[in-house]
Backbone as JSON, one array per atom type, in Angstrom:
{
  "sequence": "IRYTGAVLIINLFLVPIYFIPVLNLISFGLVNGYLIGREYFDLIAPRRLEPGAVKLIQKRFKFRFWFVGIVISYLLVIPVLNFVVPIIAVTFMLHTFEKCRKEYERT",
  "N": [[56.67, 49.19, 75.88], [58.48, 47.35, 74.96], [60.98, 48.58, 75.43], [60.93, 48.84, 78.2], [60.92, 46.16, 79.02], [63.42, 45.38, 77.98], [65.15, 47.04, 79.47], [64.65, 46.11, 82.1], [65.4, 43.35, 81.93], [68.11, 43.46, 81.1], [69.25, 44.95, 83.19], [68.74, 43.22, 85.32], [70.47, 41.13, 84.71], [72.82, 42.46, 85.17], [72.97, 42.84, 87.89], [74.81, 41.41, 89.67], [77.21, 42.71, 88.96], [76.73, 45.24, 89.82], [77.43, 45.29, 92.47], [80.12, 45.59, 92.64], [82.42, 47.99, 93.44], [83.62, 50.31, 91.68], [83.17, 49.47, 89.12], [80.42, 49.26, 89.01], [79.36, 51.86, 88.67], [80.36, 52.54, 86.16], [79.34, 50.49, 84.44], [76.59, 50.84, 84.88], [76.2, 53.44, 83.83], [77.0, 53.09, 81.11], [75.33, 51.01, 80.08], [72.63, 51.75, 80.78], [72.71, 54.3, 79.79], [72.9, 53.86, 77.05], [70.42, 52.58, 76.6], [68.52, 54.5, 77.51], [69.23, 56.71, 75.97], [68.63, 55.74, 73.45], [65.88, 55.36, 73.73], [64.9, 58.02, 74.13], [65.78, 59.13, 71.75], [64.21, 57.7, 69.92], [61.8, 58.75, 70.64], [61.93, 61.38, 69.79], [62.99, 61.57, 67.08], [61.36, 60.16, 64.98], [59.21, 61.88, 64.67], [60.11, 64.0, 63.28], [61.49, 63.3, 60.98], [61.57, 61.19, 58.02], [61.36, 57.56, 58.07], [63.69, 56.31, 56.86], [65.71, 58.26, 56.92], [65.87, 58.64, 59.64], [67.03, 56.26, 60.55], [69.54, 56.46, 59.32], [70.63, 58.78, 60.51], [70.65, 57.91, 63.14], [72.53, 55.83, 63.03], [74.82, 57.22, 62.19], [75.33, 59.14, 64.21], [75.42, 57.73, 66.6], [77.07, 57.47, 68.88], [77.02, 60.01, 69.99], [74.33, 60.26, 70.74], [74.29, 58.21, 72.56], [75.99, 59.24, 74.52], [74.41, 61.39, 75.41], [72.35, 59.91, 76.54], [73.77, 58.71, 78.65], [74.33, 60.93, 80.27], [71.7, 61.65, 80.93], [70.9, 59.33, 82.31], [72.5, 59.39, 84.61], [71.58, 61.77, 85.73], [69.03, 61.0, 86.43], [69.28, 59.58, 88.8], [69.59, 61.34, 90.86], [68.06, 62.43, 93.76], [65.76, 64.56, 94.17], [65.83, 65.95, 91.83], [65.17, 64.11, 89.9], [62.47, 64.25, 89.35], [62.03, 66.27, 87.5], [63.72, 65.64, 85.48], [62.82, 64.14, 83.15], [61.67, 66.17, 81.54], [63.85, 67.85, 81.12], [65.46, 66.0, 79.83], [64.11, 65.43, 77.41], [64.27, 67.91, 76.2], [67.06, 68.23, 76.03], [67.74, 66.05, 74.36], [66.28, 66.77, 72.1], [67.56, 69.15, 71.25], [70.12, 68.11, 70.75], [69.5, 66.27, 68.73], [68.51, 67.99, 66.69], [70.83, 69.45, 66.13], [72.45, 67.4, 65.14], [70.93, 66.67, 62.95], [71.13, 68.94, 61.34], [73.88, 68.88, 60.78], [73.91, 66.49, 59.34], [72.34, 67.15, 57.12], [73.95, 69.0, 55.86], [75.92, 67.48, 54.7]],
  "CA": [[56.76, 47.91, 76.58], [59.72, 46.71, 74.51], [62.11, 49.18, 76.13], [60.84, 48.51, 79.62], [61.38, 44.79, 79.15], [64.87, 45.34, 77.75], [65.81, 47.66, 80.62], [64.55, 45.2, 83.24], [66.18, 42.13, 81.71], [69.54, 43.77, 81.07], [69.67, 45.34, 84.53], [68.74, 42.03, 86.17], [71.72, 40.42, 84.44], [73.93, 43.25, 85.68], [72.9, 42.98, 89.35], [76.07, 41.06, 90.34], [78.23, 43.71, 88.68], [76.4, 46.45, 90.58], [78.02, 45.19, 93.8], [81.56, 45.87, 92.53], [82.39, 49.45, 93.63], [83.81, 51.26, 90.58], [82.58, 48.88, 87.93], [78.98, 49.48, 89.01], [79.07, 53.17, 88.08], [80.68, 52.5, 84.74], [78.39, 49.64, 83.73], [75.28, 51.49, 84.95], [76.17, 54.54, 82.87], [77.1, 52.63, 79.73], [74.16, 50.24, 79.66], [71.41, 52.54, 80.85], [72.89, 55.41, 78.87], [72.52, 53.4, 75.71], [68.98, 52.32, 76.54], [67.78, 55.74, 77.67], [69.5, 57.51, 74.79], [67.86, 55.16, 72.35], [64.46, 55.63, 73.98], [64.6, 59.42, 73.86], [65.95, 59.35, 70.31], [63.02, 57.18, 69.26], [60.7, 59.65, 70.97], [62.09, 62.64, 69.07], [63.34, 61.49, 65.66], [60.32, 59.82, 64.0], [58.27, 62.98, 64.47], [60.74, 65.06, 62.5], [62.07, 62.79, 59.74], [61.03, 59.92, 57.52], [62.08, 56.42, 58.69], [65.02, 56.05, 56.31], [66.64, 59.27, 57.43], [66.01, 58.4, 61.08], [68.02, 55.19, 60.72], [70.86, 56.96, 58.92], [71.12, 59.69, 61.55], [70.92, 57.1, 64.33], [73.8, 55.12, 62.83], [75.95, 58.14, 62.07], [75.58, 59.87, 65.45], [75.03, 56.85, 67.69], [77.83, 57.73, 70.1], [76.55, 61.27, 70.55], [73.07, 59.97, 71.42], [74.65, 57.38, 73.7], [76.5, 60.15, 75.55], [73.24, 62.09, 75.96], [71.69, 58.93, 77.4], [74.58, 58.55, 79.86], [74.08, 62.11, 81.1], [70.34, 61.54, 81.44], [70.8, 58.24, 83.28], [73.07, 59.84, 85.87], [70.69, 62.78, 86.31], [67.84, 60.34, 86.98], [69.52, 59.0, 90.12], [69.62, 62.42, 91.86], [66.74, 62.3, 94.37], [64.65, 65.47, 93.88], [65.96, 66.36, 90.43], [64.61, 63.11, 89.0], [61.1, 64.58, 89.0], [62.02, 67.15, 86.33], [64.68, 65.16, 84.48], [62.23, 63.82, 81.84], [61.51, 67.4, 80.75], [65.21, 68.23, 80.74], [65.97, 64.98, 78.91], [63.5, 65.63, 76.09], [64.86, 69.14, 75.65], [68.46, 67.93, 75.71], [67.77, 65.18, 73.19], [65.78, 67.52, 70.95], [68.63, 70.03, 70.78], [71.16, 67.26, 70.18], [68.99, 65.73, 67.47], [68.47, 69.05, 65.69], [72.21, 69.75, 65.74], [72.89, 66.28, 64.3], [70.19, 66.74, 61.68], [71.73, 70.01, 60.52], [75.16, 68.35, 60.3], [73.61, 65.47, 58.35], [71.82, 67.79, 55.91], [75.05, 69.7, 55.2], [76.75, 66.54, 53.93]],
  "C": [[58.08, 47.22, 76.22], [60.92, 47.25, 75.26], [62.09, 48.84, 77.61], [61.32, 47.09, 79.87], [62.88, 44.67, 78.97], [65.62, 45.92, 78.94], [65.79, 46.72, 81.82], [65.44, 43.97, 83.08], [67.67, 42.41, 81.76], [70.03, 44.15, 82.46], [69.63, 44.17, 85.51], [70.0, 41.2, 85.95], [72.92, 41.14, 85.03], [73.93, 43.4, 87.2], [74.2, 42.53, 90.03], [77.19, 42.09, 90.12], [77.98, 44.98, 89.49], [76.94, 46.42, 92.0], [79.53, 45.42, 93.8], [81.73, 47.39, 92.47], [82.58, 50.36, 92.41], [83.15, 50.76, 89.3], [81.07, 49.11, 87.86], [78.61, 50.82, 88.37], [79.3, 53.18, 86.57], [79.65, 51.68, 83.97], [76.99, 50.23, 83.75], [75.18, 52.59, 83.9], [76.16, 54.07, 81.43], [75.83, 51.94, 79.26], [72.9, 51.08, 79.67], [71.51, 53.8, 79.99], [72.5, 55.04, 77.46], [71.01, 53.24, 75.61], [68.16, 53.61, 76.62], [68.01, 56.66, 76.46], [68.71, 57.03, 73.59], [66.37, 55.45, 72.5], [64.1, 57.07, 73.66], [64.82, 59.77, 72.4], [64.72, 58.88, 69.56], [61.77, 57.99, 69.59], [60.73, 60.89, 70.08], [62.15, 62.45, 67.55], [62.19, 61.16, 64.71], [59.3, 60.94, 63.76], [58.82, 64.04, 63.53], [61.32, 64.61, 61.16], [61.36, 61.53, 59.29], [61.9, 58.77, 58.04], [63.47, 56.14, 58.15], [66.07, 57.01, 56.84], [66.88, 59.09, 58.92], [67.08, 57.34, 61.32], [69.43, 55.66, 60.36], [71.45, 57.89, 59.97], [71.47, 58.91, 62.81], [72.25, 56.36, 64.19], [74.99, 56.08, 62.84], [76.32, 58.81, 63.39], [75.28, 59.03, 66.69], [75.79, 57.13, 68.99], [77.42, 59.04, 70.76], [75.23, 61.05, 71.32], [73.3, 59.08, 72.64], [75.16, 58.26, 74.84], [75.36, 60.94, 76.2], [72.49, 61.16, 76.91], [72.44, 58.71, 78.7], [74.34, 59.72, 80.8], [72.7, 62.03, 81.73], [70.25, 60.47, 82.52], [71.4, 58.63, 84.63], [72.23, 60.93, 86.52], [69.46, 62.14, 86.96], [68.06, 59.75, 88.37], [69.63, 60.06, 91.21], [68.22, 62.58, 92.43], [65.65, 63.3, 93.97], [64.66, 65.9, 92.41], [65.27, 65.37, 89.48], [63.14, 63.35, 88.65], [61.02, 65.45, 87.73], [62.97, 66.69, 85.23], [64.0, 64.74, 83.17], [62.02, 65.04, 80.96], [62.87, 67.87, 80.24], [65.75, 67.27, 79.67], [65.39, 65.16, 77.5], [64.09, 66.87, 75.42], [66.3, 68.91, 75.21], [68.56, 67.08, 74.44], [67.28, 65.91, 71.95], [66.86, 68.44, 70.39], [69.77, 69.23, 70.15], [70.74, 66.71, 68.82], [68.98, 66.79, 66.38], [69.87, 69.44, 65.22], [72.74, 68.65, 64.81], [72.2, 66.31, 62.94], [70.77, 67.81, 60.77], [73.09, 69.57, 59.97], [74.92, 67.34, 59.19], [73.15, 66.1, 57.04], [72.91, 68.55, 55.15], [75.89, 68.76, 54.34], [76.01, 65.88, 52.81]]
}
């Protein structure tokens, strides 16, 4: 519920920007990429690590998870593909998370 409220409120504030041709694509990707990346990270990470390590990995690799969210957000706007994107998104985030976790454990 918290994420849904945040997505709705933030996107309502961005409605005027969505009418500016190039700026709409950039702002949509950045904002929704962050929100979706965070949502899928919070779906994956707490099941695999303790809370302290989750926060450390989230801080250290935040831009990588943000980029994954941007890719997912743009895939969600493709008409027929958006039915299977949640499955693709969980898989993509899981692989990204595991790669980041291995990098984190090496240091």
